[in-house]
Amino acid sequence: MTSTRGTMGAMPKTSARLLALLSLLQARRDWPGPLLADRLGVSPRTVRRDVDRLRELGYPVEAVKGPDGGYRLGAGTDLPPLLFDDEQAVALAVALRIAATTGAGTEEAAARALNTVRQVMPARLRHRVDTLQVTAVERAGSAPQADSGVLMTLSGAVRAREVLRFDYTPAFPSEHGGQDPAGPPPRRVEPHHLVTRGGRWYLVAWDLDREDWRTFRADRITPRTPTGPRFTPRELPGGEVSRFVAARFRGSDGSGEWPCRGEVILDLPAAEVSRYARDGVVEELGPDRCRLTLGAWSWAALAATVGLFDAGIEVVGPLELKAAFAHLGRRYTAAGAALPPTPVPPAPHSGPTPPRNSLDNSPAAEER
């Protein structure tokens, strides 16, 4: 890997000009010869000679036919030395450092690649990269990482638009244990998108047997071979995969809004509530009182999330939220009936108990 910096400008040295030419060829697919000459500040004849030198070094530079003629950097069977500018080299190192947080199971390979890249970096870039120290911390109770081979298979099926068959481990295997010794039948889907969210990988696909959109956890998928016939992609609800996935994790029908949304008044300062309200709306009503509008995938989840603030609550509406509070109140009362009255110990931090975003717990987020 080679790094170069600065503008193209005047480059009297052949080596510097070759690096500049290679950088331009990597930046776009086709380059007219006169435009390359203008960018490099040389004659078209010099460009032709430099292209020949790059070919001798192993770079597959192809000639493009046309009125002006041009050049294109083709795909070679061997990987010649790569060229990155300073920002690209640092970005590559940063991406490799945080690879452990992607859940793709490529941590060791990324560490080896980072060591290789670092060794060939100029001293000035190596110092910049070494100043960035990142420690990947896994979420408590995080799911097993997806196998990189499975991710490649899923991605290949998405790209080829081929029907995919796979075995899918249910969230609760005991659900199927007493029904069929052979286990559930394989799933047949039209794979549309492979997405990552919160350290997990998901396959967004149209389930051919259930005739509906589904979101599958990649770490539960065991692909079967061969893949099926090619298909014409269907239109994803909402149009964009990011909106679709966000809606699924919210338990909505694709609109992107929470299916349950309510309004309460809390006996807490608005500044404290705002720190944990996520996408909620907080309105100050006084020094120690505020209005909170929040959403969740169910009324019970919304009531439980508000309860995590551990403060006085006045439900403004709707009636479904009030009923959810009453339901949870009866359940909590029954759960604590066997204990003698005891004071609640104080929280180990100041302020309200930070509520976890209820979208992380939505049962509609993924195929069970």
mmCIF file of C-alpha atoms in Angstrom:
data_model
loop_
_atom_site.group_PDB
_atom_site.id
_atom_site.type_symbol
_atom_site.label_atom_id
_atom_site.label_comp_id
_atom_site.label_asym_id
_atom_site.label_seq_id
_atom_site.Cartn_x
_atom_site.Cartn_y
_atom_site.Cartn_z
ATOM 1 C CA MET A 1 0.000 0.000 0.000
ATOM 2 C CA THR A 2 1.280 3.422 -0.923
ATOM 3 C CA SER A 3 0.136 6.756 0.462
ATOM 4 C CA THR A 4 0.290 10.086 -1.319
ATOM 5 C CA ARG A 5 -0.735 13.540 -0.182
ATOM 6 C CA GLY A 6 -1.200 17.009 -1.552
ATOM 7 C CA THR A 7 -2.659 18.167 -4.850
ATOM 8 C CA MET A 8 -1.689 16.984 -8.294
ATOM 9 C CA GLY A 9 0.068 20.254 -9.199
ATOM 10 C CA ALA A 10 3.358 20.175 -11.075
ATOM 11 C CA MET A 11 5.055 16.797 -10.739
ATOM 12 C CA PRO A 12 8.402 16.677 -12.505
ATOM 13 C CA LYS A 13 9.366 13.283 -11.091
ATOM 14 C CA THR A 14 8.118 10.261 -13.003
ATOM 15 C CA SER A 15 7.430 8.230 -9.842
ATOM 16 C CA ALA A 16 5.259 10.942 -8.329
ATOM 17 C CA ARG A 17 3.402 11.387 -11.606
ATOM 18 C CA LEU A 18 2.754 7.640 -11.841
ATOM 19 C CA LEU A 19 1.250 7.621 -8.348
ATOM 20 C CA ALA A 20 -0.948 10.580 -9.259
ATOM 21 C CA LEU A 21 -2.058 8.860 -12.471
ATOM 22 C CA LEU A 22 -2.875 5.664 -10.592
ATOM 23 C CA SER A 23 -4.850 7.614 -8.010
ATOM 24 C CA LEU A 24 -6.941 9.222 -10.751
ATOM 25 C CA LEU A 25 -7.587 5.888 -12.464
ATOM 26 C CA GLN A 26 -8.849 4.471 -9.161
ATOM 27 C CA ALA A 27 -11.169 7.435 -8.585
ATOM 28 C CA ARG A 28 -13.511 6.801 -11.544
ATOM 29 C CA ARG A 29 -14.158 4.131 -14.148
ATOM 30 C CA ASP A 30 -13.242 5.861 -17.433
ATOM 31 C CA TRP A 31 -10.856 8.752 -18.078
ATOM 32 C CA PRO A 32 -10.529 10.528 -21.465
ATOM 33 C CA GLY A 33 -6.874 10.912 -22.402
ATOM 34 C CA PRO A 34 -6.959 14.715 -22.761
ATOM 35 C CA LEU A 35 -8.620 15.090 -19.363
ATOM 36 C CA LEU A 36 -5.922 12.980 -17.708
ATOM 37 C CA ALA A 37 -3.240 15.072 -19.376
ATOM 38 C CA ASP A 38 -4.910 18.269 -18.155
ATOM 39 C CA ARG A 39 -5.237 16.973 -14.579
ATOM 40 C CA LEU A 40 -1.603 15.917 -14.491
ATOM 41 C CA GLY A 41 -0.282 18.976 -16.301
ATOM 42 C CA VAL A 42 1.487 16.952 -19.001
ATOM 43 C CA SER A 43 1.008 16.170 -22.674
ATOM 44 C CA PRO A 44 -1.179 13.305 -23.982
ATOM 45 C CA ARG A 45 2.007 11.624 -25.213
ATOM 46 C CA THR A 46 3.413 11.630 -21.652
ATOM 47 C CA VAL A 47 0.171 10.096 -20.409
ATOM 48 C CA ARG A 48 0.533 7.256 -22.917
ATOM 49 C CA ARG A 49 4.091 6.600 -21.783
ATOM 50 C CA ASP A 50 3.049 6.620 -18.112
ATOM 51 C CA VAL A 51 0.215 4.194 -18.852
ATOM 52 C CA ASP A 52 2.743 1.832 -20.443
ATOM 53 C CA ARG A 53 4.898 2.066 -17.315
ATOM 54 C CA LEU A 54 1.934 1.186 -15.103
ATOM 55 C CA ARG A 55 1.228 -1.850 -17.275
ATOM 56 C CA GLU A 56 4.821 -2.970 -16.862
ATOM 57 C CA LEU A 57 4.352 -2.725 -13.079
ATOM 58 C CA GLY A 58 1.361 -5.069 -13.251
ATOM 59 C CA TYR A 59 -1.545 -2.651 -13.312
ATOM 60 C CA PRO A 60 -4.188 -3.737 -15.873
ATOM 61 C CA VAL A 61 -4.806 -0.353 -17.535
ATOM 62 C CA GLU A 62 -7.180 -0.818 -20.473
ATOM 63 C CA ALA A 63 -7.617 1.474 -23.470
ATOM 64 C CA VAL A 64 -11.125 2.856 -24.032
ATOM 65 C CA LYS A 65 -12.241 3.495 -27.589
ATOM 66 C CA GLY A 66 -13.979 6.736 -28.466
ATOM 67 C CA PRO A 67 -13.594 10.137 -30.124
ATOM 68 C CA ASP A 68 -10.989 11.245 -27.570
ATOM 69 C CA GLY A 69 -9.757 7.830 -26.490
ATOM 70 C CA GLY A 70 -9.203 7.085 -22.847
ATOM 71 C CA TYR A 71 -8.129 4.669 -20.151
ATOM 72 C CA ARG A 72 -9.688 2.441 -17.534
ATOM 73 C CA LEU A 73 -8.168 0.503 -14.621
ATOM 74 C CA GLY A 74 -9.348 -3.050 -15.170
ATOM 75 C CA ALA A 75 -9.590 -5.939 -12.720
ATOM 76 C CA GLY A 76 -6.426 -8.044 -12.669
ATOM 77 C CA THR A 77 -5.835 -11.600 -11.503
ATOM 78 C CA ASP A 78 -3.089 -10.389 -9.145
ATOM 79 C CA LEU A 79 -3.386 -7.533 -6.681
ATOM 80 C CA PRO A 80 -0.644 -4.976 -7.351
ATOM 81 C CA PRO A 81 0.367 -2.419 -4.720
ATOM 82 C CA LEU A 82 -2.617 -0.299 -3.695
ATOM 83 C CA LEU A 83 -2.629 3.472 -3.588
ATOM 84 C CA PHE A 84 -4.417 5.433 -0.882
ATOM 85 C CA ASP A 85 -4.256 9.077 0.001
ATOM 86 C CA ASP A 86 -3.729 10.027 3.650
ATOM 87 C CA GLU A 87 -7.424 10.242 4.518
ATOM 88 C CA GLN A 88 -8.221 6.923 2.835
ATOM 89 C CA ALA A 89 -5.380 5.154 4.638
ATOM 90 C CA VAL A 90 -6.522 6.422 8.037
ATOM 91 C CA ALA A 91 -10.164 5.586 7.242
ATOM 92 C CA LEU A 92 -9.144 2.031 6.333
ATOM 93 C CA ALA A 93 -7.266 1.614 9.610
ATOM 94 C CA VAL A 94 -10.203 2.979 11.612
ATOM 95 C CA ALA A 95 -12.611 0.589 9.868
ATOM 96 C CA LEU A 96 -10.362 -2.366 10.657
ATOM 97 C CA ARG A 97 -10.065 -1.332 14.304
ATOM 98 C CA ILE A 98 -13.839 -1.269 14.824
ATOM 99 C CA ALA A 99 -14.474 -4.496 12.872
ATOM 100 C CA ALA A 100 -14.979 -6.321 16.178
ATOM 101 C CA THR A 101 -18.199 -4.352 16.747
ATOM 102 C CA THR A 102 -19.843 -5.475 13.491
ATOM 103 C CA GLY A 103 -20.810 -8.975 14.622
ATOM 104 C CA ALA A 104 -19.483 -10.471 11.378
ATOM 105 C CA GLY A 105 -16.969 -12.788 13.063
ATOM 106 C CA THR A 106 -13.972 -11.248 11.290
ATOM 107 C CA GLU A 107 -12.100 -9.866 14.305
ATOM 108 C CA GLU A 108 -8.916 -11.928 13.907
ATOM 109 C CA ALA A 109 -8.739 -11.364 10.153
ATOM 110 C CA ALA A 110 -9.274 -7.636 10.664
ATOM 111 C CA ALA A 111 -6.497 -7.505 13.257
ATOM 112 C CA ARG A 112 -4.088 -9.222 10.861
ATOM 113 C CA ALA A 113 -5.084 -6.890 8.034
ATOM 114 C CA LEU A 114 -4.607 -3.847 10.269
ATOM 115 C CA ASN A 115 -1.125 -5.039 11.224
ATOM 116 C CA THR A 116 -0.245 -5.508 7.550
ATOM 117 C CA VAL A 117 -1.569 -2.075 6.593
ATOM 118 C CA ARG A 118 0.192 -0.412 9.504
ATOM 119 C CA GLN A 119 3.575 -1.880 8.586
ATOM 120 C CA VAL A 120 3.568 -0.300 5.136
ATOM 121 C CA MET A 121 2.207 3.069 6.239
ATOM 122 C CA PRO A 122 4.474 6.126 6.226
ATOM 123 C CA ALA A 123 5.587 7.165 9.710
ATOM 124 C CA ARG A 124 3.284 10.211 9.779
ATOM 125 C CA LEU A 125 0.200 8.059 9.105
ATOM 126 C CA ARG A 126 1.293 5.275 11.441
ATOM 127 C CA HIS A 127 1.454 7.820 14.253
ATOM 128 C CA ARG A 128 -2.077 9.057 13.487
ATOM 129 C CA VAL A 129 -3.450 5.523 13.441
ATOM 130 C CA ASP A 130 -1.675 4.546 16.663
ATOM 131 C CA THR A 131 -3.273 7.464 18.500
ATOM 132 C CA LEU A 132 -6.681 5.898 17.881
ATOM 133 C CA GLN A 133 -7.164 3.195 20.493
ATOM 134 C CA VAL A 134 -10.557 1.480 20.364
ATOM 135 C CA THR A 135 -11.823 -1.267 22.664
ATOM 136 C CA ALA A 136 -14.868 -3.152 21.402
ATOM 137 C CA VAL A 137 -17.321 -3.854 24.235
ATOM 138 C CA GLU A 138 -20.044 -6.387 23.522
ATOM 139 C CA ARG A 139 -23.566 -5.805 24.722
ATOM 140 C CA ALA A 140 -24.653 -7.868 27.687
ATOM 141 C CA GLY A 141 -26.596 -10.891 26.505
ATOM 142 C CA SER A 142 -25.618 -10.329 22.874
ATOM 143 C CA ALA A 143 -26.387 -13.103 20.423
ATOM 144 C CA PRO A 144 -23.718 -15.317 18.842
ATOM 145 C CA GLN A 145 -21.919 -13.693 15.973
ATOM 146 C CA ALA A 146 -22.880 -14.515 12.421
ATOM 147 C CA ASP A 147 -20.511 -16.722 10.477
ATOM 148 C CA SER A 148 -18.659 -14.780 7.796
ATOM 149 C CA GLY A 149 -19.231 -17.625 5.321
ATOM 150 C CA VAL A 150 -22.984 -17.436 5.929
ATOM 151 C CA LEU A 151 -22.913 -13.681 5.382
ATOM 152 C CA MET A 152 -21.115 -14.186 2.064
ATOM 153 C CA THR A 153 -23.693 -16.778 0.987
ATOM 154 C CA LEU A 154 -26.607 -14.517 1.913
ATOM 155 C CA SER A 155 -25.033 -11.526 0.217
ATOM 156 C CA GLY A 156 -24.365 -13.577 -2.926
ATOM 157 C CA ALA A 157 -27.998 -14.696 -3.098
ATOM 158 C CA VAL A 158 -29.169 -11.098 -2.666
ATOM 159 C CA ARG A 159 -26.885 -9.907 -5.439
ATOM 160 C CA ALA A 160 -27.794 -12.770 -7.806
ATOM 161 C CA ARG A 161 -31.525 -12.462 -6.970
ATOM 162 C CA GLU A 162 -31.821 -16.193 -6.413
ATOM 163 C CA VAL A 163 -34.343 -17.950 -4.173
ATOM 164 C CA LEU A 164 -32.639 -19.068 -0.966
ATOM 165 C CA ARG A 165 -33.365 -22.154 1.116
ATOM 166 C CA PHE A 166 -32.104 -22.416 4.687
ATOM 167 C CA ASP A 167 -32.712 -23.987 8.069
ATOM 168 C CA TYR A 168 -33.648 -21.445 10.709
ATOM 169 C CA THR A 169 -33.043 -22.064 14.387
ATOM 170 C CA PRO A 170 -36.067 -20.742 16.311
ATOM 171 C CA ALA A 171 -35.625 -18.375 19.214
ATOM 172 C CA PHE A 172 -37.052 -21.052 21.520
ATOM 173 C CA PRO A 173 -36.106 -24.524 20.172
ATOM 174 C CA SER A 174 -38.418 -26.271 22.647
ATOM 175 C CA GLU A 175 -41.369 -24.925 20.687
ATOM 176 C CA HIS A 176 -40.686 -27.493 17.954
ATOM 177 C CA GLY A 177 -39.035 -30.250 19.981
ATOM 178 C CA GLY A 178 -42.180 -32.280 20.656
ATOM 179 C CA GLN A 179 -43.811 -31.853 17.243
ATOM 180 C CA ASP A 180 -41.441 -33.117 14.572
ATOM 181 C CA PRO A 181 -38.233 -35.068 15.308
ATOM 182 C CA ALA A 182 -36.826 -33.843 11.982
ATOM 183 C CA GLY A 183 -37.346 -30.222 12.989
ATOM 184 C CA PRO A 184 -39.181 -27.505 11.099
ATOM 185 C CA PRO A 185 -39.018 -27.547 7.294
ATOM 186 C CA PRO A 186 -36.481 -25.274 5.562
ATOM 187 C CA ARG A 187 -37.522 -21.747 4.765
ATOM 188 C CA ARG A 188 -37.826 -20.589 1.156
ATOM 189 C CA VAL A 189 -37.346 -16.895 0.635
ATOM 190 C CA GLU A 190 -36.534 -14.231 -1.914
ATOM 191 C CA PRO A 191 -33.581 -12.439 -0.268
ATOM 192 C CA HIS A 192 -33.673 -8.686 -0.768
ATOM 193 C CA HIS A 193 -31.260 -7.053 1.684
ATOM 194 C CA LEU A 194 -28.538 -8.035 4.145
ATOM 195 C CA VAL A 195 -28.423 -5.411 6.893
ATOM 196 C CA THR A 196 -26.551 -4.860 10.141
ATOM 197 C CA ARG A 197 -28.073 -3.221 13.182
ATOM 198 C CA GLY A 198 -26.831 -3.018 16.739
ATOM 199 C CA GLY A 199 -24.036 -5.542 16.211
ATOM 200 C CA ARG A 200 -26.337 -8.126 14.614
ATOM 201 C CA TRP A 201 -26.902 -9.099 10.989
ATOM 202 C CA TYR A 202 -30.345 -9.585 9.477
ATOM 203 C CA LEU A 203 -31.691 -10.893 6.193
ATOM 204 C CA VAL A 204 -34.727 -9.010 4.896
ATOM 205 C CA ALA A 205 -36.624 -11.370 2.612
ATOM 206 C CA TRP A 206 -40.008 -12.271 1.153
ATOM 207 C CA ASP A 207 -41.121 -15.606 2.636
ATOM 208 C CA LEU A 208 -42.580 -17.646 -0.230
ATOM 209 C CA ASP A 209 -44.521 -20.029 2.025
ATOM 210 C CA ARG A 210 -45.951 -17.390 4.354
ATOM 211 C CA GLU A 211 -46.391 -14.831 1.572
ATOM 212 C CA ASP A 212 -45.130 -11.965 3.695
ATOM 213 C CA TRP A 213 -41.996 -9.992 4.478
ATOM 214 C CA ARG A 214 -39.757 -11.419 7.188
ATOM 215 C CA THR A 215 -36.571 -10.349 8.991
ATOM 216 C CA PHE A 216 -34.247 -13.254 9.856
ATOM 217 C CA ARG A 217 -31.290 -13.249 12.226
ATOM 218 C CA ALA A 218 -28.211 -14.264 10.225
ATOM 219 C CA ASP A 219 -26.643 -16.115 13.172
ATOM 220 C CA ARG A 220 -29.634 -18.502 13.163
ATOM 221 C CA ILE A 221 -29.449 -19.257 9.438
ATOM 222 C CA THR A 222 -27.882 -22.411 7.984
ATOM 223 C CA PRO A 223 -28.046 -22.100 4.180
ATOM 224 C CA ARG A 224 -28.904 -25.061 1.990
ATOM 225 C CA THR A 225 -27.536 -25.660 -1.476
ATOM 226 C CA PRO A 226 -28.159 -25.200 -4.253
ATOM 227 C CA THR A 227 -29.986 -21.906 -4.451
ATOM 228 C CA GLY A 228 -33.262 -21.713 -6.332
ATOM 229 C CA PRO A 229 -34.355 -19.902 -9.494
ATOM 230 C CA ARG A 230 -33.865 -16.197 -10.113
ATOM 231 C CA PHE A 231 -36.667 -13.825 -9.152
ATOM 232 C CA THR A 232 -37.810 -10.298 -9.867
ATOM 233 C CA PRO A 233 -37.431 -8.171 -6.711
ATOM 234 C CA ARG A 234 -40.662 -7.041 -5.074
ATOM 235 C CA GLU A 235 -41.198 -3.515 -3.847
ATOM 236 C CA LEU A 236 -40.229 -3.230 -0.215
ATOM 237 C CA PRO A 237 -42.852 -1.605 2.054
ATOM 238 C CA GLY A 238 -41.817 1.972 2.684
ATOM 239 C CA GLY A 239 -39.457 1.954 -0.286
ATOM 240 C CA GLU A 240 -36.207 2.086 1.716
ATOM 241 C CA VAL A 241 -34.728 -0.843 3.628
ATOM 242 C CA SER A 242 -33.633 1.412 6.504
ATOM 243 C CA ARG A 243 -37.209 2.630 7.027
ATOM 244 C CA PHE A 244 -38.568 -0.895 6.708
ATOM 245 C CA VAL A 245 -36.186 -2.368 9.292
ATOM 246 C CA ALA A 246 -36.754 0.535 11.694
ATOM 247 C CA ALA A 247 -40.513 0.020 11.378
ATOM 248 C CA ARG A 248 -40.216 -3.717 12.015
ATOM 249 C CA PHE A 249 -38.216 -3.124 15.176
ATOM 250 C CA ARG A 250 -40.918 -0.757 16.284
ATOM 251 C CA GLY A 251 -43.609 -3.329 15.580
ATOM 252 C CA SER A 252 -45.357 -1.058 13.079
ATOM 253 C CA ASP A 253 -46.828 -1.829 9.690
ATOM 254 C CA GLY A 254 -44.128 -0.048 7.729
ATOM 255 C CA SER A 255 -45.072 3.574 8.379
ATOM 256 C CA GLY A 256 -42.038 4.037 10.621
ATOM 257 C CA GLU A 257 -44.144 5.270 13.544
ATOM 258 C CA TRP A 258 -44.595 3.482 16.849
ATOM 259 C CA PRO A 259 -47.870 1.526 16.889
ATOM 260 C CA CYS A 260 -48.511 2.747 20.432
ATOM 261 C CA ARG A 261 -47.882 6.342 21.454
ATOM 262 C CA GLY A 262 -48.914 8.100 24.649
ATOM 263 C CA GLU A 263 -48.468 11.203 26.737
ATOM 264 C CA VAL A 264 -47.635 11.471 30.442
ATOM 265 C CA ILE A 265 -46.554 14.109 32.965
ATOM 266 C CA LEU A 266 -43.525 13.233 35.104
ATOM 267 C CA ASP A 267 -42.411 14.775 38.388
ATOM 268 C CA LEU A 268 -38.895 15.299 37.068
ATOM 269 C CA PRO A 269 -37.009 18.188 35.474
ATOM 270 C CA ALA A 270 -37.208 18.213 31.690
ATOM 271 C CA ALA A 271 -33.410 18.279 31.452
ATOM 272 C CA GLU A 272 -33.113 14.936 33.242
ATOM 273 C CA VAL A 273 -35.865 13.253 31.224
ATOM 274 C CA SER A 274 -34.466 14.485 27.911
ATOM 275 C CA ARG A 275 -31.232 12.574 28.525
ATOM 276 C CA TYR A 276 -33.088 9.253 28.298
ATOM 277 C CA ALA A 277 -36.149 10.051 26.159
ATOM 278 C CA ARG A 278 -34.510 8.854 22.914
ATOM 279 C CA ASP A 279 -37.009 9.797 20.192
ATOM 280 C CA GLY A 280 -39.578 11.055 22.699
ATOM 281 C CA VAL A 281 -40.690 14.675 22.961
ATOM 282 C CA VAL A 282 -40.123 16.428 26.291
ATOM 283 C CA GLU A 283 -41.845 19.691 27.236
ATOM 284 C CA GLU A 284 -40.913 21.617 30.372
ATOM 285 C CA LEU A 285 -43.881 22.424 32.639
ATOM 286 C CA GLY A 286 -41.955 23.714 35.658
ATOM 287 C CA PRO A 287 -38.673 23.324 37.517
ATOM 288 C CA ASP A 288 -39.473 19.712 38.527
ATOM 289 C CA ARG A 289 -42.250 18.754 36.143
ATOM 290 C CA CYS A 290 -42.392 17.929 32.424
ATOM 291 C CA ARG A 291 -44.604 16.425 29.732
ATOM 292 C CA LEU A 292 -43.283 13.353 27.869
ATOM 293 C CA THR A 293 -44.682 11.990 24.597
ATOM 294 C CA LEU A 294 -43.230 8.573 23.817
ATOM 295 C CA GLY A 295 -43.867 5.526 21.650
ATOM 296 C CA ALA A 296 -43.392 1.768 21.969
ATOM 297 C CA TRP A 297 -44.392 -1.470 20.265
ATOM 298 C CA SER A 298 -47.138 -2.220 22.841
ATOM 299 C CA TRP A 299 -49.059 -0.345 25.515
ATOM 300 C CA ALA A 300 -47.568 -2.510 28.264
ATOM 301 C CA ALA A 301 -44.059 -1.809 26.961
ATOM 302 C CA LEU A 302 -44.786 1.921 26.860
ATOM 303 C CA ALA A 303 -46.085 1.905 30.450
ATOM 304 C CA ALA A 304 -43.078 -0.113 31.628
ATOM 305 C CA THR A 305 -40.663 2.248 29.865
ATOM 306 C CA VAL A 306 -42.227 5.301 31.500
ATOM 307 C CA GLY A 307 -42.124 3.515 34.852
ATOM 308 C CA LEU A 308 -38.353 3.226 34.603
ATOM 309 C CA PHE A 309 -38.062 6.936 35.281
ATOM 310 C CA ASP A 310 -38.962 6.134 38.914
ATOM 311 C CA ALA A 311 -40.978 9.305 39.495
ATOM 312 C CA GLY A 312 -44.548 10.420 39.943
ATOM 313 C CA ILE A 313 -46.631 9.795 36.788
ATOM 314 C CA GLU A 314 -49.834 11.401 35.529
ATOM 315 C CA VAL A 315 -51.246 9.773 32.406
ATOM 316 C CA VAL A 316 -52.621 12.307 29.952
ATOM 317 C CA GLY A 317 -53.723 9.699 27.432
ATOM 318 C CA PRO A 318 -54.863 7.702 25.687
ATOM 319 C CA LEU A 319 -57.115 5.367 27.669
ATOM 320 C CA GLU A 320 -55.150 2.328 26.425
ATOM 321 C CA LEU A 321 -52.056 3.630 28.220
ATOM 322 C CA LYS A 322 -54.004 4.124 31.446
ATOM 323 C CA ALA A 323 -55.311 0.563 31.170
ATOM 324 C CA ALA A 324 -51.771 -0.713 30.626
ATOM 325 C CA PHE A 325 -50.593 1.037 33.801
ATOM 326 C CA ALA A 326 -53.494 -0.500 35.732
ATOM 327 C CA HIS A 327 -52.673 -3.948 34.331
ATOM 328 C CA LEU A 328 -49.000 -3.659 35.239
ATOM 329 C CA GLY A 329 -49.928 -2.262 38.654
ATOM 330 C CA ARG A 330 -51.984 -5.368 39.454
ATOM 331 C CA ARG A 331 -49.221 -7.623 38.185
ATOM 332 C CA TYR A 332 -46.523 -5.854 40.203
ATOM 333 C CA THR A 333 -48.694 -5.817 43.309
ATOM 334 C CA ALA A 334 -49.199 -9.572 43.056
ATOM 335 C CA ALA A 335 -45.474 -10.109 42.501
ATOM 336 C CA GLY A 336 -44.562 -8.202 45.680
ATOM 337 C CA ALA A 337 -47.438 -9.412 47.895
ATOM 338 C CA ALA A 338 -45.357 -12.103 49.630
ATOM 339 C CA LEU A 339 -42.719 -9.630 50.862
ATOM 340 C CA PRO A 340 -43.015 -7.490 53.974
ATOM 341 C CA PRO A 341 -43.020 -3.727 53.393
ATOM 342 C CA THR A 342 -39.425 -2.593 52.837
ATOM 343 C CA PRO A 343 -38.002 0.702 51.594
ATOM 344 C CA VAL A 344 -36.770 0.789 48.021
ATOM 345 C CA PRO A 345 -32.959 1.131 47.974
ATOM 346 C CA PRO A 346 -31.679 4.256 46.205
ATOM 347 C CA ALA A 347 -30.282 3.964 42.704
ATOM 348 C CA PRO A 348 -26.450 3.915 42.465
ATOM 349 C CA HIS A 349 -26.546 7.073 40.336
ATOM 350 C CA SER A 350 -28.284 10.409 40.405
ATOM 351 C CA GLY A 351 -31.298 11.153 38.262
ATOM 352 C CA PRO A 352 -33.953 8.804 36.884
ATOM 353 C CA THR A 353 -33.351 5.203 35.954
ATOM 354 C CA PRO A 354 -32.284 5.318 32.282
ATOM 355 C CA PRO A 355 -34.948 3.451 30.317
ATOM 356 C CA ARG A 356 -33.796 1.081 27.633
ATOM 357 C CA ASN A 357 -35.244 1.903 24.232
ATOM 358 C CA SER A 358 -38.280 -0.328 23.884
ATOM 359 C CA LEU A 359 -37.554 -0.969 20.218
ATOM 360 C CA ASP A 360 -34.722 -3.294 21.341
ATOM 361 C CA ASN A 361 -37.322 -5.594 22.863
ATOM 362 C CA SER A 362 -39.930 -5.642 20.122
ATOM 363 C CA PRO A 363 -41.080 -9.241 19.440
ATOM 364 C CA ALA A 364 -42.069 -8.208 15.919
ATOM 365 C CA ALA A 365 -38.527 -7.167 15.005
ATOM 366 C CA GLU A 366 -37.366 -10.554 13.760
ATOM 367 C CA GLU A 367 -38.637 -13.942 12.739
ATOM 368 C CA ARG A 368 -38.926 -16.089 15.868
#
